[in-house]
Structures are given as C-alpha cells and as structure tokens.
mmCIF file of C-alpha atoms and ligand atoms in Angstrom:
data_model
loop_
_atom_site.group_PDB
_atom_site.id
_atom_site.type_symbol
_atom_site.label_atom_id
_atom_site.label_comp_id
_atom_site.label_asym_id
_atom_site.label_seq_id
_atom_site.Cartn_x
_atom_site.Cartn_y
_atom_site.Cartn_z
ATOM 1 C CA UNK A 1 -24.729 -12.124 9.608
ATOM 2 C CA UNK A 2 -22.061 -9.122 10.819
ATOM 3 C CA UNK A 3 -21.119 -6.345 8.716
ATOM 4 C CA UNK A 4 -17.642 -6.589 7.073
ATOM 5 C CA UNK A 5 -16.121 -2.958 7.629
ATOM 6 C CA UNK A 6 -16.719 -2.444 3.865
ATOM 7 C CA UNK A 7 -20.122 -3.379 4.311
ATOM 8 C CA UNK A 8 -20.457 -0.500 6.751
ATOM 9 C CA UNK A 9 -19.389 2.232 4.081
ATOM 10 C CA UNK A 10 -20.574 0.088 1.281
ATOM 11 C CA UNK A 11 -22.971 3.558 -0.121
ATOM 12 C CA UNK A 12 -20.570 5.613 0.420
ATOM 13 C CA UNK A 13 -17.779 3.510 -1.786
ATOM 14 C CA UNK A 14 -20.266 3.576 -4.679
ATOM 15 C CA UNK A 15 -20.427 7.365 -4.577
ATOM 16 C CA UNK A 16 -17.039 7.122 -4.559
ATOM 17 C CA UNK A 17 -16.779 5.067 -7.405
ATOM 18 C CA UNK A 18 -18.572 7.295 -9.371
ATOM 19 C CA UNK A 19 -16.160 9.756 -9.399
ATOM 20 C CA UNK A 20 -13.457 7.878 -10.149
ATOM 21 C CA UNK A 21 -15.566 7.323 -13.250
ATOM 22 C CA UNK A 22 -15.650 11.007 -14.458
ATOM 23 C CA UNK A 23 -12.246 11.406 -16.237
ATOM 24 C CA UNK A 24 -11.532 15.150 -15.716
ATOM 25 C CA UNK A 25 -9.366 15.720 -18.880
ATOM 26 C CA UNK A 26 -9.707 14.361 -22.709
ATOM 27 C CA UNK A 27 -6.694 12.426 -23.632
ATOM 28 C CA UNK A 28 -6.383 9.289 -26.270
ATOM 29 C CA UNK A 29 -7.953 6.111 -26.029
ATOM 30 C CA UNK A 30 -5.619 3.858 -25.320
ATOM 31 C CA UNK A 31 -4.367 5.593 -22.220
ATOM 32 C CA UNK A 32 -7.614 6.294 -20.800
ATOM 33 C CA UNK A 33 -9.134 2.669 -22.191
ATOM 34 C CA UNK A 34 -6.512 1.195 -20.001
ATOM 35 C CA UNK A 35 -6.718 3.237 -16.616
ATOM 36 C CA UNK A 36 -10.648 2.242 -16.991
ATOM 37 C CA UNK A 37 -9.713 -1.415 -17.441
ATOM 38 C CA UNK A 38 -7.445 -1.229 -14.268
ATOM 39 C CA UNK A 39 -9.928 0.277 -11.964
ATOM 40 C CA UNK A 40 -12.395 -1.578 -13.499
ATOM 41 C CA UNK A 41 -10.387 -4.964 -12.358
ATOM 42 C CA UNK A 42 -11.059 -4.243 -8.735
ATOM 43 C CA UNK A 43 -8.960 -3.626 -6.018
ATOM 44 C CA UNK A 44 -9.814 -4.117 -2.704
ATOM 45 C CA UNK A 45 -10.673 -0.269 -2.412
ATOM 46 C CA UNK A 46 -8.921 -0.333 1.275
ATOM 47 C CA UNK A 47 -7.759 3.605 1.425
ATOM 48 C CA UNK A 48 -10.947 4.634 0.614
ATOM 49 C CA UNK A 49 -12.571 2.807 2.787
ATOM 50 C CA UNK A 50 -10.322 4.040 5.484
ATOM 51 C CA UNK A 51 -11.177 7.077 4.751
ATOM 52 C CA UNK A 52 -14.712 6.729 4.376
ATOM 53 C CA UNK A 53 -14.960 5.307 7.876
ATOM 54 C CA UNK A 54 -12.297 8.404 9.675
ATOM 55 C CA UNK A 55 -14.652 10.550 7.912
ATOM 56 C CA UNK A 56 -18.301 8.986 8.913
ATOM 57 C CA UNK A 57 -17.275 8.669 12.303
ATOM 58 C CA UNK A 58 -16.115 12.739 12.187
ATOM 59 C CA UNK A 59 -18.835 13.243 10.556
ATOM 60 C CA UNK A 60 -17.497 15.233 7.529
ATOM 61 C CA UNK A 61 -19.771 16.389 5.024
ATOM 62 C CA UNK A 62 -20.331 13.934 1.855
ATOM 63 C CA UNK A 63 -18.594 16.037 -0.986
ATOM 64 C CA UNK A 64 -15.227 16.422 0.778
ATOM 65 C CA UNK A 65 -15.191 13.539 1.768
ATOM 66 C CA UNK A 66 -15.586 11.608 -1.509
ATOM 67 C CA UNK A 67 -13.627 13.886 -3.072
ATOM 68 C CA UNK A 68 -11.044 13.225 -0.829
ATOM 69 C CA UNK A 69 -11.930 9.460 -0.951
ATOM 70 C CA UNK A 70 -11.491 9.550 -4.565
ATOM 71 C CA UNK A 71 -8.217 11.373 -4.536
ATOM 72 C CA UNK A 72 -6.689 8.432 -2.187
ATOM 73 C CA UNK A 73 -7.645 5.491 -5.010
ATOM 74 C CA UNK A 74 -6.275 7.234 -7.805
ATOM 75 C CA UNK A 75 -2.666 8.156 -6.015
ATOM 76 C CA UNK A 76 -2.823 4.191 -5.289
ATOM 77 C CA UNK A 77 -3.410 3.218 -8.280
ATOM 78 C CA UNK A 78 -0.874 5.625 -10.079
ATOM 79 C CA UNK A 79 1.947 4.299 -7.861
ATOM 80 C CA UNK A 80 0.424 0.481 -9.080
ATOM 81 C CA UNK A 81 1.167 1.656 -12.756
ATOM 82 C CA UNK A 82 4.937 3.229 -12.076
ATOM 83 C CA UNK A 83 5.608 0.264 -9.674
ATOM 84 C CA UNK A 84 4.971 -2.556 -12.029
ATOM 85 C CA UNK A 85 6.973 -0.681 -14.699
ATOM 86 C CA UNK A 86 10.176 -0.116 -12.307
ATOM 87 C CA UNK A 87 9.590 -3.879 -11.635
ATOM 88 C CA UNK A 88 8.799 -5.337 -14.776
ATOM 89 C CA UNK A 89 5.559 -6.894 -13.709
ATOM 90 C CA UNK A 90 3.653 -8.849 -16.068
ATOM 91 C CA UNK A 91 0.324 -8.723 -14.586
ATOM 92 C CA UNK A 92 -2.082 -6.769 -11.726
ATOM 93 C CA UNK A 93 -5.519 -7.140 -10.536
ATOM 94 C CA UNK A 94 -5.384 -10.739 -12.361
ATOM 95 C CA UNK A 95 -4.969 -8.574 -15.867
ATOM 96 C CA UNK A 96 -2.040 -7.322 -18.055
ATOM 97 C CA UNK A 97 -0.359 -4.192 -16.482
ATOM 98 C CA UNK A 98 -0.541 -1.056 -18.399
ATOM 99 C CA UNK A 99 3.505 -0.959 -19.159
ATOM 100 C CA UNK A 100 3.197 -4.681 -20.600
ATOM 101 C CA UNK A 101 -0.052 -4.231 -22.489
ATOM 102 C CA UNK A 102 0.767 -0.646 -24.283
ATOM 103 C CA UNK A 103 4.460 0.713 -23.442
ATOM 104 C CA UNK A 104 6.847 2.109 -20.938
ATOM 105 C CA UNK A 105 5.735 5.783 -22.081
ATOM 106 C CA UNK A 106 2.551 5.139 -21.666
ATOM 107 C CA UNK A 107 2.223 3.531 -18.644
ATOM 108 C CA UNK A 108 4.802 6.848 -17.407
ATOM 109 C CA UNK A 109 1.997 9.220 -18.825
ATOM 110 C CA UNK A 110 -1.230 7.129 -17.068
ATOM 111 C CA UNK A 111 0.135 7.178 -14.293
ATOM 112 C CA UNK A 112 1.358 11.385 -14.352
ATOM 113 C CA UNK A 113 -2.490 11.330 -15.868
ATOM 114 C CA UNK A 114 -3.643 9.849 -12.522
ATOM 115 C CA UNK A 115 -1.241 11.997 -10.038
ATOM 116 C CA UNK A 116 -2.736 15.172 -12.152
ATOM 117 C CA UNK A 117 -6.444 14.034 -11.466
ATOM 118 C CA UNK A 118 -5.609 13.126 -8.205
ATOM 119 C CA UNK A 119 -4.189 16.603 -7.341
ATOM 120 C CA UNK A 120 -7.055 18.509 -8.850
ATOM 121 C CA UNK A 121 -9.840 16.256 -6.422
ATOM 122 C CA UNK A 122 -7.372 17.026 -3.441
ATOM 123 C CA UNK A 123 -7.553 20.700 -4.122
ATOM 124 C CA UNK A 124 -11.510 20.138 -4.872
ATOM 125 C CA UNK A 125 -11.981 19.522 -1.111
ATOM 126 C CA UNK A 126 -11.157 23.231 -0.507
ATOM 127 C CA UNK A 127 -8.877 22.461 2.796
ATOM 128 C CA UNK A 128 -5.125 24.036 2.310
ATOM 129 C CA UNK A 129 -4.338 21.680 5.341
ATOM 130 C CA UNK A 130 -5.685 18.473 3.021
ATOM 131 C CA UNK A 131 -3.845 19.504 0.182
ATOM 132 C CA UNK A 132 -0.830 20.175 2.198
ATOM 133 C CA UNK A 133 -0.500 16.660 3.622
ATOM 134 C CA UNK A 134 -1.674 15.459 -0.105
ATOM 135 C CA UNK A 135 1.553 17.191 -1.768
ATOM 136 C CA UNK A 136 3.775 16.046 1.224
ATOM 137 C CA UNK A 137 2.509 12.277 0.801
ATOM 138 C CA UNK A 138 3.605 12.611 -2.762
ATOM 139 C CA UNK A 139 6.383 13.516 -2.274
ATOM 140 C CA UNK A 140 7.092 10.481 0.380
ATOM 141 C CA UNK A 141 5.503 7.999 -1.976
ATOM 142 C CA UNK A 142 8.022 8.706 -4.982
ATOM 143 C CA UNK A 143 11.031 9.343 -2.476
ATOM 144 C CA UNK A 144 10.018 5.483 -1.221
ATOM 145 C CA UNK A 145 9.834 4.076 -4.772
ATOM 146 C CA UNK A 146 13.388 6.030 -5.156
ATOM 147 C CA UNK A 147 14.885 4.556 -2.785
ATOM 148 C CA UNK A 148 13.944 1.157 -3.597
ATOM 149 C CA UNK A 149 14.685 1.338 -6.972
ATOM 150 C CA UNK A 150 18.244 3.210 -6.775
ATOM 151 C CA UNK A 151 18.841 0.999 -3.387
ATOM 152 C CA UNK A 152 21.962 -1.744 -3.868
ATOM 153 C CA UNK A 153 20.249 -2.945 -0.698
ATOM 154 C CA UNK A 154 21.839 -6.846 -0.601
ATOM 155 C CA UNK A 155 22.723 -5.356 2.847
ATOM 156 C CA UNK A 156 19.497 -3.751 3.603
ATOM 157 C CA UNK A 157 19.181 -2.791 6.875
ATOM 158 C CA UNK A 158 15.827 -3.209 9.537
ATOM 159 C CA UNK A 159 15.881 0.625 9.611
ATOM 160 C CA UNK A 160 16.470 1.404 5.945
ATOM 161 C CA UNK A 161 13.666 -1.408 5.294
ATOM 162 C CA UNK A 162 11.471 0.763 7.922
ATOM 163 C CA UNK A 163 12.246 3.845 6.767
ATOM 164 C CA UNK A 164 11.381 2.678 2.725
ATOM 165 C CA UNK A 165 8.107 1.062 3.707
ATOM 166 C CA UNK A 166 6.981 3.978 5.467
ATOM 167 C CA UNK A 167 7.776 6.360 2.481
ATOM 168 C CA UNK A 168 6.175 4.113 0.063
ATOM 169 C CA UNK A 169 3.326 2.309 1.104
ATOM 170 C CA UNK A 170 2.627 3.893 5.125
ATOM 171 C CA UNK A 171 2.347 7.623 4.399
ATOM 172 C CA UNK A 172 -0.887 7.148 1.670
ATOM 173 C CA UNK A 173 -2.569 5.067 4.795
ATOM 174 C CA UNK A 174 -2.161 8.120 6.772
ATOM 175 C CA UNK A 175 -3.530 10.384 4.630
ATOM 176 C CA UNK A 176 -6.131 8.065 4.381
ATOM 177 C CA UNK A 177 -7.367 8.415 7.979
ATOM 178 C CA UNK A 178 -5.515 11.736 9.202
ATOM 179 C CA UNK A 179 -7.490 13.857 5.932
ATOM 180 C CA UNK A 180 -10.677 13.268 7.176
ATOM 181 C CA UNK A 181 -10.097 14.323 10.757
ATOM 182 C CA UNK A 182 -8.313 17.855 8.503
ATOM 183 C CA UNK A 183 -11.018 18.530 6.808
ATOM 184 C CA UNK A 184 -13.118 18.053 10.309
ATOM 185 C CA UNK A 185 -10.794 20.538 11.740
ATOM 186 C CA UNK A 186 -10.054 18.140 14.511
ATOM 187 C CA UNK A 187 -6.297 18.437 15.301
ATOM 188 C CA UNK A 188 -6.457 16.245 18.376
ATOM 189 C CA UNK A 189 -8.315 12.986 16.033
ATOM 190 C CA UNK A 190 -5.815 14.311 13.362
ATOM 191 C CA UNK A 191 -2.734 13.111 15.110
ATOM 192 C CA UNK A 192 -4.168 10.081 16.733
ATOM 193 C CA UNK A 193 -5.731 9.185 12.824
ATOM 194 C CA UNK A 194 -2.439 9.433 11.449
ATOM 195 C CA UNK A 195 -0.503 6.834 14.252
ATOM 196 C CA UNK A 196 -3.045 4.793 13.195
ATOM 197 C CA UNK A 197 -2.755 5.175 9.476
ATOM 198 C CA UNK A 198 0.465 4.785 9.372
ATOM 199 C CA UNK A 199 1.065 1.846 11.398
ATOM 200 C CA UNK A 200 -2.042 0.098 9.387
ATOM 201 C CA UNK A 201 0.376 0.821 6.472
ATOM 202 C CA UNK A 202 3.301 -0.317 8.091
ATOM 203 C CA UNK A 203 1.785 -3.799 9.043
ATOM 204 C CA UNK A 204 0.550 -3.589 5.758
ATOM 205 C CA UNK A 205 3.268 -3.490 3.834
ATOM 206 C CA UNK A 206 4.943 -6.075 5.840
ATOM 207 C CA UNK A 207 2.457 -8.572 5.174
ATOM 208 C CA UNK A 208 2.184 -8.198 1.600
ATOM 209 C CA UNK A 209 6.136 -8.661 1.733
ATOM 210 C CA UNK A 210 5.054 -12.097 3.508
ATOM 211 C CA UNK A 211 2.523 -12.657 1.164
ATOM 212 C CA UNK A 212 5.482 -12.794 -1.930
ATOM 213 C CA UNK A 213 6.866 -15.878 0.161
ATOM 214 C CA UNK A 214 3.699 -17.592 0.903
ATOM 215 C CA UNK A 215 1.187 -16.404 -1.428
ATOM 216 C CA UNK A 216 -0.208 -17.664 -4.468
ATOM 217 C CA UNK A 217 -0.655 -15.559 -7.363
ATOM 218 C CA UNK A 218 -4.048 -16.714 -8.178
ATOM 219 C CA UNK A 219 -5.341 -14.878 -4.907
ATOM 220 C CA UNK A 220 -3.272 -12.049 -5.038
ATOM 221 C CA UNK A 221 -3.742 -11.250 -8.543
ATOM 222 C CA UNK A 222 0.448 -11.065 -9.004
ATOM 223 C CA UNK A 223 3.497 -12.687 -9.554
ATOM 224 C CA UNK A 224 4.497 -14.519 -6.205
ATOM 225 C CA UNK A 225 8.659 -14.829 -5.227
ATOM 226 C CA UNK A 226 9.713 -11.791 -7.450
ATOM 227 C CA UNK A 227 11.213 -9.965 -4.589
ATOM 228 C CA UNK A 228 14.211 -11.163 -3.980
ATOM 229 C CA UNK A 229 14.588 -12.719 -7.331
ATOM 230 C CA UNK A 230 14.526 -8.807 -8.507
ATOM 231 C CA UNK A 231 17.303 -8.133 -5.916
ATOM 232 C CA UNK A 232 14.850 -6.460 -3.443
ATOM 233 C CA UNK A 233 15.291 -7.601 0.307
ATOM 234 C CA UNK A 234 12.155 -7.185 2.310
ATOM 235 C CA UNK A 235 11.731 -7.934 5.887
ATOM 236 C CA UNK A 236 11.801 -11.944 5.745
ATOM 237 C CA UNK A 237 14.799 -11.926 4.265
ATOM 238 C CA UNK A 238 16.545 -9.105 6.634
ATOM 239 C CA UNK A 239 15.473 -11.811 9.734
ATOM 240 C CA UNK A 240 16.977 -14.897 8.023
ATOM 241 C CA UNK A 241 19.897 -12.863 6.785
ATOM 242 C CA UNK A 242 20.602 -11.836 10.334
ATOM 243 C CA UNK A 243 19.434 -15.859 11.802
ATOM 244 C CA UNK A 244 21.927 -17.673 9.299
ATOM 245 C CA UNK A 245 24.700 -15.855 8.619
ATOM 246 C CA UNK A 246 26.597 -18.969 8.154
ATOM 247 C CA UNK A 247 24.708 -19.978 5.121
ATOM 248 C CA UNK A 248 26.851 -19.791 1.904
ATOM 249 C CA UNK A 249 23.933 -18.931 -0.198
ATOM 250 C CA UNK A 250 23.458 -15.864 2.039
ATOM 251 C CA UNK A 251 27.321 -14.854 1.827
ATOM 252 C CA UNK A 252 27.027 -15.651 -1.963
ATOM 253 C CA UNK A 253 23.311 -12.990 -2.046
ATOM 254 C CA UNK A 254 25.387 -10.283 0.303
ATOM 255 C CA UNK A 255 28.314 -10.588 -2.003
ATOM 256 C CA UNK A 256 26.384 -9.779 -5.151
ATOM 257 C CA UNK A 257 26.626 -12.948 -6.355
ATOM 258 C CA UNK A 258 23.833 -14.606 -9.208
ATOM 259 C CA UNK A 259 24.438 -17.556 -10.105
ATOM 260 C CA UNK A 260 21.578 -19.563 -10.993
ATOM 261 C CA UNK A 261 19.077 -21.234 -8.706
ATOM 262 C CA UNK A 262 21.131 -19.314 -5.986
ATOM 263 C CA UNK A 263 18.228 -16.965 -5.390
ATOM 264 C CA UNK A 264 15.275 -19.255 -6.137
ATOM 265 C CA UNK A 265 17.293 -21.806 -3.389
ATOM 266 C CA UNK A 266 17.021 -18.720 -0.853
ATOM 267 C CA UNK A 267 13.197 -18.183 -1.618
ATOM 268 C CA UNK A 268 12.833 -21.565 -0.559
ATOM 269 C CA UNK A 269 14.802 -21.795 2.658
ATOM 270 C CA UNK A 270 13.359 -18.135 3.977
ATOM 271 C CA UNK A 271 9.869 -19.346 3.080
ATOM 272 C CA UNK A 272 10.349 -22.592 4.967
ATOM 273 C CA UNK A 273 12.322 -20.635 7.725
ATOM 274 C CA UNK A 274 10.876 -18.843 11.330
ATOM 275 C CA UNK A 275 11.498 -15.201 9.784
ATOM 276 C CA UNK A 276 8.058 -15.841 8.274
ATOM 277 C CA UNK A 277 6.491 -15.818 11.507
ATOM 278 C CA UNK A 278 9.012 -13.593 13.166
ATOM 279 C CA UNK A 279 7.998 -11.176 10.422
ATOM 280 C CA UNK A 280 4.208 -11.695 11.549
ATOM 281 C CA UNK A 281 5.428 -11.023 14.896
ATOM 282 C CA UNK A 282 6.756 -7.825 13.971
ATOM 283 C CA UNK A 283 3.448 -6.879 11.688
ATOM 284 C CA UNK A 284 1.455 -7.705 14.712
ATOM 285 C CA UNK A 285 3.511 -4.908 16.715
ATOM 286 C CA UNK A 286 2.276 -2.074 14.622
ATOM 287 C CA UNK A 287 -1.112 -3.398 14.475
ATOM 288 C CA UNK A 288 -0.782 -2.723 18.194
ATOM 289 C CA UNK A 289 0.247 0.076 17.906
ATOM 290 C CA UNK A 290 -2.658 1.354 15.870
ATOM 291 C CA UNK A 291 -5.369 -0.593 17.801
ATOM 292 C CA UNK A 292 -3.895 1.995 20.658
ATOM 293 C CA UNK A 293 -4.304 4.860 18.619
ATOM 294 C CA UNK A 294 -7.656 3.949 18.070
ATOM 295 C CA UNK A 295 -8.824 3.903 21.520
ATOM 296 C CA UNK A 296 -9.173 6.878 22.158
ATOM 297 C CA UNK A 297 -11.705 7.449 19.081
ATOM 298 C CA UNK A 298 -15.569 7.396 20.495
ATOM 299 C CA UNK A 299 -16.872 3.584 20.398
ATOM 300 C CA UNK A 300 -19.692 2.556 17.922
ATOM 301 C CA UNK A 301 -19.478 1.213 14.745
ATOM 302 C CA UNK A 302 -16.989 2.473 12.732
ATOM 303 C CA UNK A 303 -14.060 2.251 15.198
ATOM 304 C CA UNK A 304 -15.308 -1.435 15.721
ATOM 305 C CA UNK A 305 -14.833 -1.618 11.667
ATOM 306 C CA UNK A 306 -11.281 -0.198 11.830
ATOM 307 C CA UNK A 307 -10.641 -2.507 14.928
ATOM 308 C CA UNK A 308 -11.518 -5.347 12.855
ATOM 309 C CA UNK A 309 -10.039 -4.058 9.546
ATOM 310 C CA UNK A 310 -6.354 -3.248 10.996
ATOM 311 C CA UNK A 311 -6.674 -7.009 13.035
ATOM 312 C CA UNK A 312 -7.222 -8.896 9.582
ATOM 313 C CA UNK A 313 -4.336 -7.402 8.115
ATOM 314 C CA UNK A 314 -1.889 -10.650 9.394
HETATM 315 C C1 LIG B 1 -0.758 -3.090 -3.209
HETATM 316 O O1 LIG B 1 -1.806 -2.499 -2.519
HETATM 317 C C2 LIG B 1 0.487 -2.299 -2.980
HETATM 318 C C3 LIG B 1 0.961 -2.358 -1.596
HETATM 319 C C4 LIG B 1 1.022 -1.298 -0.838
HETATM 320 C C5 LIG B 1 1.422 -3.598 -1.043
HETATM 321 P P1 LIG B 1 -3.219 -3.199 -2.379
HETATM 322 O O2 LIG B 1 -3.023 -4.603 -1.901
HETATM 323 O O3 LIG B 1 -4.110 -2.341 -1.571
HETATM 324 O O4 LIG B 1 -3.715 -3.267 -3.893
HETATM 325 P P2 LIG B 1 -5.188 -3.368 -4.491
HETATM 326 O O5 LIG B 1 -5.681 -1.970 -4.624
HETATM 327 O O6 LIG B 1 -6.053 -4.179 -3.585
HETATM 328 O O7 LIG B 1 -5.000 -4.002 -5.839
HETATM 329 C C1 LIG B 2 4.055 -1.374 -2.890
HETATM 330 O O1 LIG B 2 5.095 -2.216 -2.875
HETATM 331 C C2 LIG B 2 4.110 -0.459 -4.085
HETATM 332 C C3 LIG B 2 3.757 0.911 -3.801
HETATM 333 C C4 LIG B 2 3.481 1.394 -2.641
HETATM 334 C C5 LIG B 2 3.746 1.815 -4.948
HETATM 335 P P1 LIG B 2 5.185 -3.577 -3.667
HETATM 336 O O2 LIG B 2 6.116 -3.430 -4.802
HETATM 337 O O3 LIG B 2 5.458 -4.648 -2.676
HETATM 338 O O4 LIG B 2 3.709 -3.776 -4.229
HETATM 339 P P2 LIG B 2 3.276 -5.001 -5.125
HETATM 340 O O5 LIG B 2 3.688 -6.254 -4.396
HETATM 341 O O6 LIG B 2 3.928 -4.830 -6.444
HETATM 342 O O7 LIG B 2 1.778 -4.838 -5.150
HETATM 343 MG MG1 LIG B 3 5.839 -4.127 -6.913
HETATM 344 MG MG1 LIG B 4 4.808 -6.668 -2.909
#
C-alpha cells in the first residue's frame, strides 16, 4: 500500500502533537477545557504537515522544527475560534464552537490565548528571520478577516476576492513551507517554498469556497451554504455574477436586496451552474503554479508527498 503524505511525517506529527499538549500559561478551566476539546476534535493537521515535510526534506533539526510546527496549528486554530465568532457558526470539527458553547468573550480571549502561545513557540525556534515572517503573517491573517468582515462586498471583485484569500487563508500556508527553508538558512528554497505555500493556500481556499456549494456538512464538519446566505461572495458566485448578469435575483443580491428565499434561490442556481467548475479551473491554476515551484526542490520522497498533497486539493 503507498504512503499518504501524512503517513510520511506521521512521527514527526505526534511529536508535534505533544506540544500542542503542554499549555504554556495557567488560565481557568473553561477556556483551556475548551481549546483542549477543539484540538482534541481533529483537524486535518495540513500546515503542520507542510511544514514537517519543507523541513525533513531541508533537513532542519527536530526542535525547531516542531516548535515551529506547533506554532503553525495553533495560529490556525486561533483564526478557527475568531472566524466562527465573526460568522456566527454553530459548530466546527463536528462539535460546538467555542463562541456558541461558552461566550463571545471567551471565545475572543482563547483565541488571544492561542496567538500568545503561538508567538512564544515562534520565538522558541531562536530564528529572528522565523519570527519575522511569523509577526508579518499575523498581521495578514487579521487584515484578511478585516476585510471580509468590514467588506459590503455584494460587488466583490476577482481581485479584491484574490487579494482577501491571500491575506486570510494563503499567507499561514507560506509560512508553513517558507519557515522551514528560514530556519535552514536557505534563501534560494525560501522563496521557491513560499510560491508554493502560497499558491497551495490559494487553491485552498478556493476549494473550500466550492466545498460551501457542494459539500455536505457531515464530511466537512460545518455548516454547508452559509456564505452567501451571510452576505459573503466567494469565487463561485463572482463567475456566475459576471455569466448572468441578466438574472433578476442577481440584480436584486447586487442591489442589497433580502428578501426571502432570494439568497437560498441563488445558492441553488450557482451550485447547479458552470462557475463550479470554472472555479475548479481556476484552483487548478495555482496548483500549477505550485507544482512549478516545486520542481526545482531535489526529488525523493517528500517532494513526491507535496506533489501529491497540493494535486488532491481539487
Ligand atoms: C479551514 O481550514 C479554514 C480554511 C482556511 C478554509 P482547514 O480545512 O485546514 O481546517 P481543519 O484544521 O482541517 O479543521
Ligand atoms: C477561512 O475562511 C478562515 C480563516 C482563514 C480564518 P472560511 O471562513 O471559509 O473558513 P471556514 O469555511 O469557516 O472553515
Ligand atoms: Mg468561516
Ligand atoms: Mg469556508
């Protein structure tokens, strides 16, 4: 039987783990009973992983690396919390999220709790250029979620959708794969890890903004069709926006219109529509685009596992 490219770093992950398990500062049950519960829930550990493999096939010395590994998983998941509080979401991982389950002001502290810890493993690694890129990811990541919250975006643009996705979701995937070739002191792998990163997060994001048309929540573990229910116009809608502009309920969307079923009819007709697939097409682009960076990365295992990982994205 092959390898899955988790399979390859499978070790590695648990060592990881581990140190997601050692809370770094004392703070009250229920905060810290629920961050457990969420990382407990799973997760499909990808930035790690990424990680994990940059840094095995650099060959960057364990603690860094984990460290580093760690860092990556708890920025995710500290976006998860503040991102299902902006939106309201009921449930993550297939369990209650921590703003539902406890309160607004909590789930605002976990996640602040997680950034903190998150900082303090970045700065563990010892590597000003790391933490450099860590605090400048940050920054991108909350300037994303910004945007997309503040964002009247009815009439959102392919290049404002571009530009959010790559603030929010793109810039942690190239951390992910540009900090290990850092802390290898590799500038050359650095830049080429970080075209890949980010277009990995670019296709990404793209797909999961696919998924909320075609998924089902029982596999993805949330609420399926909320986008554009919540007002938020992701990429399928931008190409059937731009297909049908002839179609009343789109004038009605565009106009700020919300009457009812006038959204839920849209879900519908973009979900049955070719921007699904022209969206594929477009994810498939920047997987491209990172299979390319990639090439130039010695052969062997793990650049076989991050062929195959960035190709199962779509
Ligand atoms: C969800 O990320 C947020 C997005 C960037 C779309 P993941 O799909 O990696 O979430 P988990 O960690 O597996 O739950
Ligand atoms: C990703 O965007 C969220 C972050 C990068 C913080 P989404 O809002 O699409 O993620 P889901 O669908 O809630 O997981
Ligand atoms: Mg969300
Ligand atoms: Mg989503």
């Amino acid at each position: 039987m092959d390898l899955t490219p988790v399979d390859i770093v499978r070790k590695d992950l648990q060592s990881v783990e581990a140190r997601m398990k050692e809370v770094p500062f004392p703070s009250p049950a229920p905060v810290v009973e629920s961050l457990e519960r969420l990382l407990a829930a799973g997760g499909k550990r990808l930035r790690p992983a990424l990680s994990l493999l940059f840094g095995r096939m650099l060959s960057v010395p364990d603690d860094p690396l984990f460290q580093l590994s760690a860092s990556l998983e708890i920025v995710h998941t500290a976006t998860l919390i503040h991102d299902d509080l902006v939106d309201g979401a009921p449930v993550r991982r297939g369990i209650p999220t921590v703003s539902s389950r406890l309160s607004a002001g909590a789930a605002v502290l976990a996640g602040d709790f997680l950034f903190a810890w998150a900082a303090r493993l970045a700065a563990a690694t010892g590597s000003i250029p790391v933490v450099q890129k860590f605090a400048g990811t940050l920054g991108a990541i909350i300037d994303g979620e910004i945007r997309q919250m503040s964002s009247a975006d009815m009439d959102c643009t392919l290049a404002e959708y571009e530009h959010r996705i790559q603030s929010k979701t793109a810039a942690l995937f190239e951390v992910s794969c540009m900090g290990p070739a850092l802390l290898a002191e590799d500038s050359a792998a650095a830049d080429r890890a970080a075209e890949y990163g980010r277009s990995f997060g670019m296709a990404f994001q793209i797909a999961d903004d696919i998924l909320d048309y075609t998924g089902d929540s029982a596999d993805t573990g949330k609420p399926a069709g909320q986008d554009l229910r919540q007002g938020l116009v992701t990429l399928p809608a931008i190409l059937y926006f731009q297909s049908h502009p002839e179609d009343p309920d789109v004038s009605a969307f565009r106009a700020g219109k919300n009457e009812t079923g006038l959204r839920a009819r849209l879900v519908d007709k973009i979900r049955l529509s070719d921007a699904i697939e022209e969206s594929r097409r477009c994810a498939r682009r920047h997987i491209d685009r990172a299979l390319e960076a990639l090439a130039s990365f010695p052969g062997g295992l793990h650049r076989k596992a991050l062929e195959v990982l960035v190709s199962s994205i779509v």
